[in-house]
mmCIF file of C-alpha atoms and ligand atoms in Angstrom:
data_model
loop_
_atom_site.group_PDB
_atom_site.id
_atom_site.type_symbol
_atom_site.label_atom_id
_atom_site.label_comp_id
_atom_site.label_asym_id
_atom_site.label_seq_id
_atom_site.Cartn_x
_atom_site.Cartn_y
_atom_site.Cartn_z
ATOM 1 C CA MET A 19 0.000 0.000 0.000
ATOM 2 C CA SER A 20 1.269 3.484 -0.779
ATOM 3 C CA GLU A 21 1.761 5.841 2.151
ATOM 4 C CA PRO A 22 -1.535 7.319 3.399
ATOM 5 C CA LEU A 23 -2.390 10.942 2.598
ATOM 6 C CA ILE A 24 -3.650 12.497 5.827
ATOM 7 C CA LEU A 25 -5.145 15.848 6.704
ATOM 8 C CA GLY A 26 -4.467 16.865 10.318
ATOM 9 C CA ILE A 27 -6.315 19.554 12.264
ATOM 10 C CA GLU A 28 -5.067 21.027 15.546
ATOM 11 C CA SER A 29 -6.950 23.563 17.688
ATOM 12 C CA SER A 30 -6.224 22.665 21.327
ATOM 13 C CA CYS A 31 -4.866 26.053 22.415
ATOM 14 C CA ASP A 32 -4.158 29.286 20.516
ATOM 15 C CA GLU A 33 -2.871 27.918 17.212
ATOM 16 C CA THR A 34 -5.170 26.840 14.396
ATOM 17 C CA GLY A 35 -3.078 24.286 12.537
ATOM 18 C CA VAL A 36 -3.796 22.348 9.380
ATOM 19 C CA GLY A 37 -1.164 19.941 8.120
ATOM 20 C CA ILE A 38 -1.054 17.499 5.241
ATOM 21 C CA VAL A 39 1.357 14.554 5.111
ATOM 22 C CA ARG A 40 1.913 11.501 2.975
ATOM 23 C CA GLY A 41 3.299 8.980 5.444
ATOM 24 C CA HIS A 42 6.370 10.690 6.882
ATOM 25 C CA GLU A 43 6.538 13.280 4.124
ATOM 26 C CA LEU A 44 5.427 16.789 5.068
ATOM 27 C CA LEU A 45 3.381 18.405 2.291
ATOM 28 C CA ALA A 46 1.875 21.401 4.089
ATOM 29 C CA ASN A 47 1.808 22.856 7.597
ATOM 30 C CA GLU A 48 -0.233 26.043 7.830
ATOM 31 C CA VAL A 49 -0.650 27.696 11.220
ATOM 32 C CA ALA A 50 -2.761 30.730 12.181
ATOM 33 C CA SER A 51 -1.946 31.942 15.678
ATOM 34 C CA SER A 52 -4.193 34.072 17.889
ATOM 35 C CA VAL A 53 -1.269 34.801 20.259
ATOM 36 C CA GLU A 54 -1.397 38.546 19.507
ATOM 37 C CA GLU A 55 -4.971 38.685 20.808
ATOM 38 C CA HIS A 56 -3.886 37.231 24.170
ATOM 39 C CA VAL A 57 -0.777 39.353 24.753
ATOM 40 C CA ARG A 58 -2.509 42.093 26.724
ATOM 41 C CA PHE A 59 -4.024 39.475 29.067
ATOM 42 C CA GLY A 60 -0.650 37.797 29.665
ATOM 43 C CA GLY A 61 -2.057 34.359 28.849
ATOM 44 C CA VAL A 62 -4.482 32.529 26.582
ATOM 45 C CA VAL A 63 -8.120 33.584 27.036
ATOM 46 C CA PRO A 64 -10.135 30.467 26.107
ATOM 47 C CA GLU A 65 -13.148 32.284 24.649
ATOM 48 C CA VAL A 66 -10.941 34.520 22.502
ATOM 49 C CA ALA A 67 -9.024 31.452 21.289
ATOM 50 C CA SER A 68 -12.238 29.622 20.331
ATOM 51 C CA ARG A 69 -13.495 32.559 18.277
ATOM 52 C CA ALA A 70 -10.146 32.906 16.539
ATOM 53 C CA HIS A 71 -10.187 29.184 15.620
ATOM 54 C CA LEU A 72 -13.631 29.626 14.122
ATOM 55 C CA GLN A 73 -12.437 32.494 11.945
ATOM 56 C CA ALA A 74 -9.145 30.897 10.948
ATOM 57 C CA MET A 75 -10.226 27.309 10.289
ATOM 58 C CA VAL A 76 -11.495 27.519 6.709
ATOM 59 C CA PRO A 77 -8.818 29.924 5.378
ATOM 60 C CA THR A 78 -6.063 27.820 7.011
ATOM 61 C CA LEU A 79 -7.518 24.642 5.517
ATOM 62 C CA ARG A 80 -7.611 26.272 2.065
ATOM 63 C CA ARG A 81 -4.013 27.447 2.375
ATOM 64 C CA ALA A 82 -2.830 23.973 3.385
ATOM 65 C CA CYS A 83 -4.568 22.325 0.403
ATOM 66 C CA GLU A 84 -3.074 24.891 -1.971
ATOM 67 C CA LYS A 85 0.393 24.533 -0.485
ATOM 68 C CA ALA A 86 0.290 20.730 -0.715
ATOM 69 C CA ASP A 87 -1.456 20.878 -4.093
ATOM 70 C CA VAL A 88 -3.964 18.396 -2.742
ATOM 71 C CA ASP A 89 -7.698 18.236 -3.330
ATOM 72 C CA LEU A 90 -9.684 17.321 -0.217
ATOM 73 C CA ALA A 91 -11.299 14.463 -2.165
ATOM 74 C CA GLU A 92 -7.859 12.792 -2.427
ATOM 75 C CA VAL A 93 -7.107 12.464 1.305
ATOM 76 C CA ASP A 94 -7.335 9.022 2.892
ATOM 77 C CA ALA A 95 -8.392 10.167 6.365
ATOM 78 C CA ILE A 96 -9.062 13.202 8.549
ATOM 79 C CA ALA A 97 -7.076 13.348 11.810
ATOM 80 C CA VAL A 98 -7.878 15.870 14.527
ATOM 81 C CA THR A 99 -6.820 16.686 18.065
ATOM 82 C CA ALA A 100 -9.476 15.287 20.422
ATOM 83 C CA GLY A 101 -7.599 16.351 23.592
ATOM 84 C CA PRO A 102 -6.100 17.382 25.890
ATOM 85 C CA GLY A 103 -6.568 21.140 25.624
ATOM 86 C CA LEU A 104 -9.074 23.944 26.057
ATOM 87 C CA MET A 105 -12.570 22.538 25.669
ATOM 88 C CA GLY A 106 -14.026 25.348 23.550
ATOM 89 C CA ALA A 107 -10.953 25.433 21.328
ATOM 90 C CA LEU A 108 -10.901 21.648 20.815
ATOM 91 C CA VAL A 109 -14.573 21.624 19.851
ATOM 92 C CA VAL A 110 -13.947 23.959 16.892
ATOM 93 C CA GLY A 111 -11.313 21.685 15.329
ATOM 94 C CA LEU A 112 -13.266 18.562 16.100
ATOM 95 C CA SER A 113 -16.437 19.984 14.520
ATOM 96 C CA ALA A 114 -14.521 20.995 11.399
ATOM 97 C CA ALA A 115 -12.972 17.530 11.152
ATOM 98 C CA LYS A 116 -16.304 15.786 11.630
ATOM 99 C CA ALA A 117 -17.931 17.955 8.966
ATOM 100 C CA LEU A 118 -15.135 17.144 6.517
ATOM 101 C CA ALA A 119 -15.231 13.420 7.321
ATOM 102 C CA LEU A 120 -18.982 13.312 6.839
ATOM 103 C CA ALA A 121 -19.098 15.447 3.694
ATOM 104 C CA LEU A 122 -16.157 13.680 2.027
ATOM 105 C CA ASN A 123 -17.028 10.230 3.372
ATOM 106 C CA LYS A 124 -13.567 9.753 4.905
ATOM 107 C CA PRO A 125 -12.596 8.036 8.161
ATOM 108 C CA LEU A 126 -12.140 10.311 11.191
ATOM 109 C CA TYR A 127 -9.392 9.842 13.798
ATOM 110 C CA GLY A 128 -9.606 11.822 17.038
ATOM 111 C CA LEU A 129 -6.036 11.870 18.347
ATOM 112 C CA ASN A 130 -4.031 12.771 21.440
ATOM 113 C CA HIS A 131 -2.258 16.136 21.164
ATOM 114 C CA LEU A 132 0.615 15.060 23.452
ATOM 115 C CA VAL A 133 1.383 11.980 21.378
ATOM 116 C CA GLY A 134 1.301 14.258 18.327
ATOM 117 C CA HIS A 135 4.159 16.283 19.861
ATOM 118 C CA VAL A 136 6.203 13.059 19.962
ATOM 119 C CA ALA A 137 5.073 11.779 16.543
ATOM 120 C CA VAL A 138 6.061 14.975 14.740
ATOM 121 C CA ASP A 139 9.709 13.913 14.892
ATOM 122 C CA LEU A 140 8.938 11.142 12.382
ATOM 123 C CA LEU A 141 8.721 13.894 9.757
ATOM 124 C CA ASP A 142 12.291 14.943 10.465
ATOM 125 C CA HIS A 143 14.009 11.725 11.478
ATOM 126 C CA GLY A 144 11.952 8.741 10.262
ATOM 127 C CA PRO A 145 10.792 5.655 12.194
ATOM 128 C CA LEU A 146 11.345 5.385 15.943
ATOM 129 C CA PRO A 147 13.403 2.632 17.537
ATOM 130 C CA GLN A 148 11.472 -0.127 19.338
ATOM 131 C CA ARG A 149 11.647 1.740 22.571
ATOM 132 C CA CYS A 150 12.653 5.249 23.518
ATOM 133 C CA ALA A 151 12.166 7.840 26.207
ATOM 134 C CA ALA A 152 10.398 11.081 25.372
ATOM 135 C CA LEU A 153 10.536 14.405 27.176
ATOM 136 C CA LEU A 154 7.384 16.351 26.493
ATOM 137 C CA VAL A 155 7.633 20.007 27.458
ATOM 138 C CA SER A 156 4.881 22.428 26.536
ATOM 139 C CA GLY A 157 2.845 25.261 27.977
ATOM 140 C CA GLY A 158 0.295 22.911 29.463
ATOM 141 C CA HIS A 159 2.253 19.694 30.058
ATOM 142 C CA THR A 160 5.620 18.451 31.192
ATOM 143 C CA SER A 161 6.153 14.717 31.301
ATOM 144 C CA LEU A 162 8.564 11.892 30.752
ATOM 145 C CA LEU A 163 7.214 9.080 28.617
ATOM 146 C CA GLN A 164 8.200 5.571 27.700
ATOM 147 C CA VAL A 165 7.349 5.182 24.027
ATOM 148 C CA GLY A 166 7.048 1.736 22.460
ATOM 149 C CA ASP A 167 4.675 1.601 19.500
ATOM 150 C CA ILE A 168 3.597 5.221 19.054
ATOM 151 C CA THR A 169 0.045 4.184 18.138
ATOM 152 C CA SER A 170 -0.627 1.974 21.126
ATOM 153 C CA ASP A 171 2.130 1.791 23.723
ATOM 154 C CA ILE A 172 2.818 4.999 25.643
ATOM 155 C CA THR A 173 3.417 5.028 29.378
ATOM 156 C CA GLU A 174 3.894 8.089 31.542
ATOM 157 C CA LEU A 175 6.880 7.668 33.867
ATOM 158 C CA GLY A 176 6.359 11.017 35.547
ATOM 159 C CA ALA A 177 5.003 14.517 35.089
ATOM 160 C CA THR A 178 5.001 17.921 36.689
ATOM 161 C CA ILE A 179 3.165 18.020 39.994
ATOM 162 C CA ASP A 180 2.379 21.732 39.589
ATOM 163 C CA ASP A 181 3.294 24.126 36.749
ATOM 164 C CA ALA A 182 4.339 22.986 33.282
ATOM 165 C CA ALA A 183 7.784 24.132 32.121
ATOM 166 C CA GLY A 184 6.318 26.505 29.520
ATOM 167 C CA GLU A 185 3.946 27.887 32.112
ATOM 168 C CA ALA A 186 6.931 28.631 34.382
ATOM 169 C CA TYR A 187 8.641 30.461 31.497
ATOM 170 C CA ASP A 188 5.481 32.472 30.846
ATOM 171 C CA LYS A 189 5.012 33.388 34.540
ATOM 172 C CA VAL A 190 8.655 34.329 35.127
ATOM 173 C CA ALA A 191 8.655 36.448 31.959
ATOM 174 C CA ARG A 192 5.632 38.281 33.285
ATOM 175 C CA LEU A 193 7.252 39.055 36.624
ATOM 176 C CA LEU A 194 10.343 40.308 34.794
ATOM 177 C CA GLY A 195 8.136 42.605 32.716
ATOM 178 C CA LEU A 196 8.811 40.646 29.514
ATOM 179 C CA ALA A 197 6.224 39.928 26.815
ATOM 180 C CA TYR A 198 3.930 36.910 26.478
ATOM 181 C CA PRO A 199 4.572 34.152 25.518
ATOM 182 C CA GLY A 200 7.589 34.208 27.765
ATOM 183 C CA GLY A 201 9.499 31.167 26.518
ATOM 184 C CA PRO A 202 10.990 32.601 23.332
ATOM 185 C CA VAL A 203 11.603 35.988 25.019
ATOM 186 C CA ILE A 204 13.484 34.519 28.005
ATOM 187 C CA ASP A 205 15.412 32.314 25.574
ATOM 188 C CA ARG A 206 16.588 35.483 23.754
ATOM 189 C CA VAL A 207 17.196 37.654 26.821
ATOM 190 C CA ALA A 208 19.075 34.854 28.625
ATOM 191 C CA ALA A 209 21.659 34.755 25.837
ATOM 192 C CA ASN A 210 23.099 37.994 27.289
ATOM 193 C CA GLY A 211 23.010 36.846 30.922
ATOM 194 C CA ASP A 212 25.126 34.687 33.214
ATOM 195 C CA PRO A 213 23.445 31.331 33.943
ATOM 196 C CA ALA A 214 25.566 30.966 37.093
ATOM 197 C CA ALA A 215 24.755 34.451 38.464
ATOM 198 C CA ILE A 216 22.023 33.225 40.823
ATOM 199 C CA SER A 217 21.597 29.749 42.213
ATOM 200 C CA PHE A 218 17.884 28.918 41.850
ATOM 201 C CA PRO A 219 16.369 25.665 43.213
ATOM 202 C CA ARG A 220 16.086 22.469 41.146
ATOM 203 C CA GLY A 221 12.661 21.062 42.053
ATOM 204 C CA LEU A 222 12.253 17.446 43.241
ATOM 205 C CA THR A 223 15.945 16.595 42.986
ATOM 206 C CA ALA A 224 16.742 16.153 46.707
ATOM 207 C CA ALA A 225 17.386 12.546 47.746
ATOM 208 C CA LYS A 226 14.147 12.410 49.764
ATOM 209 C CA ASP A 227 12.090 13.672 46.791
ATOM 210 C CA LEU A 228 13.660 11.179 44.405
ATOM 211 C CA VAL A 229 12.160 8.293 46.372
ATOM 212 C CA ARG A 230 8.603 9.200 45.365
ATOM 213 C CA HIS A 231 9.177 11.630 42.517
ATOM 214 C CA ARG A 232 12.155 10.285 40.588
ATOM 215 C CA PHE A 233 10.592 11.172 37.203
ATOM 216 C CA ASP A 234 8.334 14.006 38.319
ATOM 217 C CA TYR A 235 8.967 17.719 37.966
ATOM 218 C CA SER A 236 8.008 20.776 40.001
ATOM 219 C CA PHE A 237 8.462 24.351 38.838
ATOM 220 C CA SER A 238 6.279 26.360 41.185
ATOM 221 C CA GLY A 239 8.981 26.609 43.888
ATOM 222 C CA LEU A 240 11.407 27.907 41.281
ATOM 223 C CA LYS A 241 8.904 30.522 40.131
ATOM 224 C CA THR A 242 8.427 31.644 43.756
ATOM 225 C CA ALA A 243 12.209 31.769 44.299
ATOM 226 C CA VAL A 244 12.635 34.021 41.250
ATOM 227 C CA SER A 245 9.785 36.224 42.427
ATOM 228 C CA ARG A 246 11.312 36.591 45.936
ATOM 229 C CA TRP A 247 14.742 37.325 44.530
ATOM 230 C CA VAL A 248 13.382 40.074 42.287
ATOM 231 C CA GLU A 249 11.229 41.541 45.091
ATOM 232 C CA THR A 250 14.210 41.702 47.449
ATOM 233 C CA ARG A 251 16.253 43.602 44.872
ATOM 234 C CA GLN A 252 13.431 46.040 44.260
ATOM 235 C CA ARG A 253 12.840 46.548 47.992
ATOM 236 C CA ASP A 254 16.510 47.356 48.447
ATOM 237 C CA GLY A 255 16.300 49.861 45.603
ATOM 238 C CA GLU A 256 18.736 47.848 43.486
ATOM 239 C CA PRO A 257 18.291 47.410 39.716
ATOM 240 C CA VAL A 258 17.108 43.949 38.588
ATOM 241 C CA PRO A 259 19.667 42.315 36.259
ATOM 242 C CA VAL A 260 16.988 40.887 33.951
ATOM 243 C CA ALA A 261 19.352 38.981 31.658
ATOM 244 C CA ASP A 262 21.105 37.286 34.604
ATOM 245 C CA VAL A 263 17.802 36.357 36.256
ATOM 246 C CA ALA A 264 16.470 34.989 32.945
ATOM 247 C CA ALA A 265 19.647 32.989 32.289
ATOM 248 C CA SER A 266 19.804 31.601 35.851
ATOM 249 C CA PHE A 267 16.102 30.665 35.793
ATOM 250 C CA GLN A 268 16.521 29.009 32.406
ATOM 251 C CA GLU A 269 19.543 27.082 33.641
ATOM 252 C CA ALA A 270 17.550 25.726 36.604
ATOM 253 C CA VAL A 271 14.689 24.587 34.333
ATOM 254 C CA CYS A 272 16.922 23.022 31.685
ATOM 255 C CA ASP A 273 19.242 21.373 34.220
ATOM 256 C CA VAL A 274 16.436 19.478 35.921
ATOM 257 C CA LEU A 275 14.539 18.681 32.696
ATOM 258 C CA THR A 276 17.697 17.212 31.218
ATOM 259 C CA ALA A 277 18.927 15.343 34.302
ATOM 260 C CA LYS A 278 15.630 13.501 34.773
ATOM 261 C CA ALA A 279 15.282 12.736 31.058
ATOM 262 C CA ILE A 280 18.741 11.123 31.026
ATOM 263 C CA ASP A 281 17.881 9.204 34.201
ATOM 264 C CA ALA A 282 14.714 7.947 32.438
ATOM 265 C CA CYS A 283 16.784 6.667 29.501
ATOM 266 C CA GLU A 284 19.078 4.832 31.879
ATOM 267 C CA TYR A 285 16.145 3.420 33.851
ATOM 268 C CA LEU A 286 14.477 2.177 30.636
ATOM 269 C CA GLY A 287 17.693 1.001 29.023
ATOM 270 C CA ALA A 288 16.675 3.214 26.086
ATOM 271 C CA ASP A 289 19.388 4.496 23.780
ATOM 272 C CA THR A 290 17.199 7.195 22.233
ATOM 273 C CA LEU A 291 15.708 10.318 23.792
ATOM 274 C CA LEU A 292 13.136 12.296 21.879
ATOM 275 C CA ILE A 293 11.949 15.773 22.825
ATOM 276 C CA GLY A 294 8.738 17.531 21.868
ATOM 277 C CA GLY A 295 6.424 20.424 22.747
ATOM 278 C CA GLY A 296 6.898 24.193 22.604
ATOM 279 C CA VAL A 297 9.726 24.341 25.169
ATOM 280 C CA ALA A 298 11.687 21.817 23.076
ATOM 281 C CA ALA A 299 12.401 24.805 20.824
ATOM 282 C CA ASN A 300 14.480 26.325 23.655
ATOM 283 C CA SER A 301 18.091 26.849 22.644
ATOM 284 C CA ARG A 302 19.621 26.100 26.059
ATOM 285 C CA LEU A 303 17.543 22.944 26.535
ATOM 286 C CA ARG A 304 18.602 21.710 23.111
ATOM 287 C CA ALA A 305 22.274 22.460 23.763
ATOM 288 C CA LEU A 306 22.343 20.928 27.253
ATOM 289 C CA LEU A 307 20.541 17.797 26.075
ATOM 290 C CA GLU A 308 22.955 17.457 23.201
ATOM 291 C CA GLU A 309 25.924 17.704 25.560
ATOM 292 C CA ARG A 310 24.567 15.287 28.171
ATOM 293 C CA THR A 311 23.167 12.679 25.770
ATOM 294 C CA ALA A 312 26.421 12.647 23.773
ATOM 295 C CA ALA A 313 28.373 12.029 26.986
ATOM 296 C CA ARG A 314 26.307 8.877 27.592
ATOM 297 C CA GLY A 315 26.013 7.573 24.039
ATOM 298 C CA ILE A 316 22.295 8.342 23.853
ATOM 299 C CA THR A 317 20.868 9.410 20.496
ATOM 300 C CA LEU A 318 18.951 12.673 20.774
ATOM 301 C CA ARG A 319 16.032 13.263 18.428
ATOM 302 C CA ARG A 320 14.896 16.874 18.191
ATOM 303 C CA PRO A 321 12.292 18.012 15.699
ATOM 304 C CA ARG A 322 13.151 21.314 14.006
ATOM 305 C CA PRO A 323 11.991 24.193 16.272
ATOM 306 C CA GLY A 324 9.114 25.104 13.931
ATOM 307 C CA LEU A 325 7.557 21.675 14.468
ATOM 308 C CA CYS A 326 7.911 21.781 18.286
ATOM 309 C CA THR A 327 5.121 24.316 18.846
ATOM 310 C CA ASP A 328 1.499 23.364 18.145
ATOM 311 C CA ASN A 329 0.734 22.570 14.503
ATOM 312 C CA GLY A 330 -1.457 20.404 12.281
ATOM 313 C CA ALA A 331 1.347 18.307 10.792
ATOM 314 C CA MET A 332 1.989 16.609 14.150
ATOM 315 C CA ILE A 333 -1.614 15.383 14.167
ATOM 316 C CA ALA A 334 -1.482 14.418 10.484
ATOM 317 C CA VAL A 335 1.664 12.294 10.896
ATOM 318 C CA LEU A 336 0.266 10.572 13.980
ATOM 319 C CA GLY A 337 -2.854 9.935 11.869
ATOM 320 C CA ALA A 338 -0.693 8.332 9.185
ATOM 321 C CA GLU A 339 0.847 5.986 11.773
ATOM 322 C CA VAL A 340 -2.565 5.070 13.169
ATOM 323 C CA VAL A 341 -3.959 4.373 9.681
ATOM 324 C CA LYS A 342 -0.915 2.228 8.807
ATOM 325 C CA ALA A 343 -1.381 0.278 12.044
ATOM 326 C CA GLY A 344 -4.919 -0.595 10.921
ATOM 327 C CA ILE A 345 -6.550 0.977 13.965
ATOM 328 C CA ALA A 346 -10.326 1.485 13.675
ATOM 329 C CA PRO A 347 -11.463 5.073 13.052
ATOM 330 C CA SER A 348 -13.182 7.094 15.786
ATOM 331 C CA ALA A 349 -16.961 7.394 15.801
ATOM 332 C CA LEU A 350 -18.384 10.617 14.358
ATOM 333 C CA THR A 351 -20.009 11.105 17.755
ATOM 334 C CA ILE A 352 -16.744 11.429 19.768
ATOM 335 C CA GLY A 353 -16.489 14.422 22.036
ATOM 336 C CA ALA A 354 -13.486 16.591 22.900
ATOM 337 C CA ASP A 355 -11.606 15.286 25.941
ATOM 338 C CA SER A 356 -9.928 18.254 27.635
ATOM 339 C CA GLY A 357 -8.063 15.973 30.059
ATOM 340 C CA MET A 358 -7.235 13.128 27.628
ATOM 341 C CA ASN A 359 -4.677 10.768 29.149
ATOM 342 C CA VAL A 360 -1.404 10.401 27.258
ATOM 343 C CA ALA A 361 -1.764 6.609 27.233
ATOM 344 C CA ARG A 362 -4.865 6.968 25.076
ATOM 345 C CA VAL A 363 -3.665 7.670 21.533
ATOM 346 C CA VAL A 364 -6.984 7.421 19.651
ATOM 347 C CA ALA A 365 -10.352 8.616 21.013
HETATM 348 O O1 KG4 B 13 3.481 23.074 22.716
HETATM 349 P P1 KG4 B 13 3.045 24.481 22.743
HETATM 350 O O2 KG4 B 13 3.100 25.293 21.457
HETATM 351 O O3 KG4 B 13 1.577 24.621 23.283
HETATM 352 C C1 KG4 B 13 1.083 23.780 24.290
HETATM 353 O O4 KG4 B 13 0.671 22.635 23.948
HETATM 354 O O5 KG4 B 13 1.142 24.234 25.455
HETATM 355 O O6 KG4 B 13 3.939 25.209 23.877
HETATM 356 C C2 KG4 B 13 3.788 26.567 24.203
HETATM 357 C C3 KG4 B 13 4.787 26.904 25.287
HETATM 358 C C4 KG4 B 13 4.655 28.313 25.850
HETATM 359 O O7 KG4 B 13 4.628 28.237 27.257
HETATM 360 C C5 KG4 B 13 5.921 29.010 25.362
HETATM 361 O O8 KG4 B 13 6.378 30.019 26.234
HETATM 362 C C6 KG4 B 13 6.893 27.861 25.278
HETATM 363 O O9 KG4 B 13 6.125 26.772 24.784
HETATM 364 N N1 KG4 B 13 8.004 28.105 24.353
HETATM 365 C C7 KG4 B 13 9.297 28.190 24.757
HETATM 366 C C8 KG4 B 13 10.063 28.505 23.613
HETATM 367 N N2 KG4 B 13 9.210 28.596 22.542
HETATM 368 C C9 KG4 B 13 7.956 28.342 23.024
HETATM 369 N N3 KG4 B 13 9.843 28.034 25.990
HETATM 370 C C10 KG4 B 13 11.181 28.189 26.084
HETATM 371 N N4 KG4 B 13 11.966 28.513 25.044
HETATM 372 C C11 KG4 B 13 11.479 28.677 23.799
HETATM 373 N N5 KG4 B 13 12.285 28.989 22.782
HETATM 374 ZN ZN1 ZN B 14 1.128 21.487 22.454
#
């Protein structure tokens, strides 16, 4: 059988994404972001995001078809994010996908957004080994996964017990007076700072925490530590060295993300570590992972930064894998699942 031609729709947060793939070949990946509409609120406003998805869906779909030079009648299946994400935002993508599946008489696959963040690397680096560890770092989630078959065998080893890594970036950026979303801004500002200037805490790395939380993360204590440090400087009438704070905060996040990901590889006996999600675009995280995986002979798989943030191609390529595995399509009656568990690949 030739590789399946899949249309993928993503709308779980503030990006309306439509991607088209043939197997592992990327044909189109159009994204319309509503991020500008959320900037003044310092975070995504769900209702605003839903409306923006509604307005962007059809034009983004058209652009993707033009870019890929594909007629909708040609696609083999429609894949869509079923969860996790913002309920109102998910419903827009899911409704669009259902309408297309019904009108075109194509199978519908409601898929897990988090698994899509892992699957997207297939577009850049081909099939996965039999088993690997995956570090998923986004604005809403931070977890360490054991990945066997990407369509059916995903186990969560650990996850954040409070804030997600991206959320910590966004909150720290806000308290430093930097723009939203904070991740890319801190990444840039930190390049001019000293990562060793301030020693911020590494959450859940003390020996007593490792007993119960070996593969879990915690970033809320770090966020509080940064906030206290900045407040103390301001109270004392001292200037806040923003670049040093940003670099030291970033070092604390990346140090602990990396250390636990390497530990997971060793625990699993996995020789491959894959990273995904918006924070996987971070330059320091990528560099530190490269350094530490190389030192241990672990192969690091990093999708290009443009595929790390939310997009439709990640859903399309996961759809292609699911179709190739012969998994039954979802019912047209499926609902959005805002808290969809990572172990559930297809709704
Ligand atoms: O995966 P994603 O696009 O959406 C979710 O599923 O959450 O991730 C968005 C998050 C935001 O918190 C953003 O600040 C962060 O990814 N992010 C970054 C970078 N680019 C995006 N964090 C650190 N460094 C970056 N370069
Ligand atoms: Zn995401």
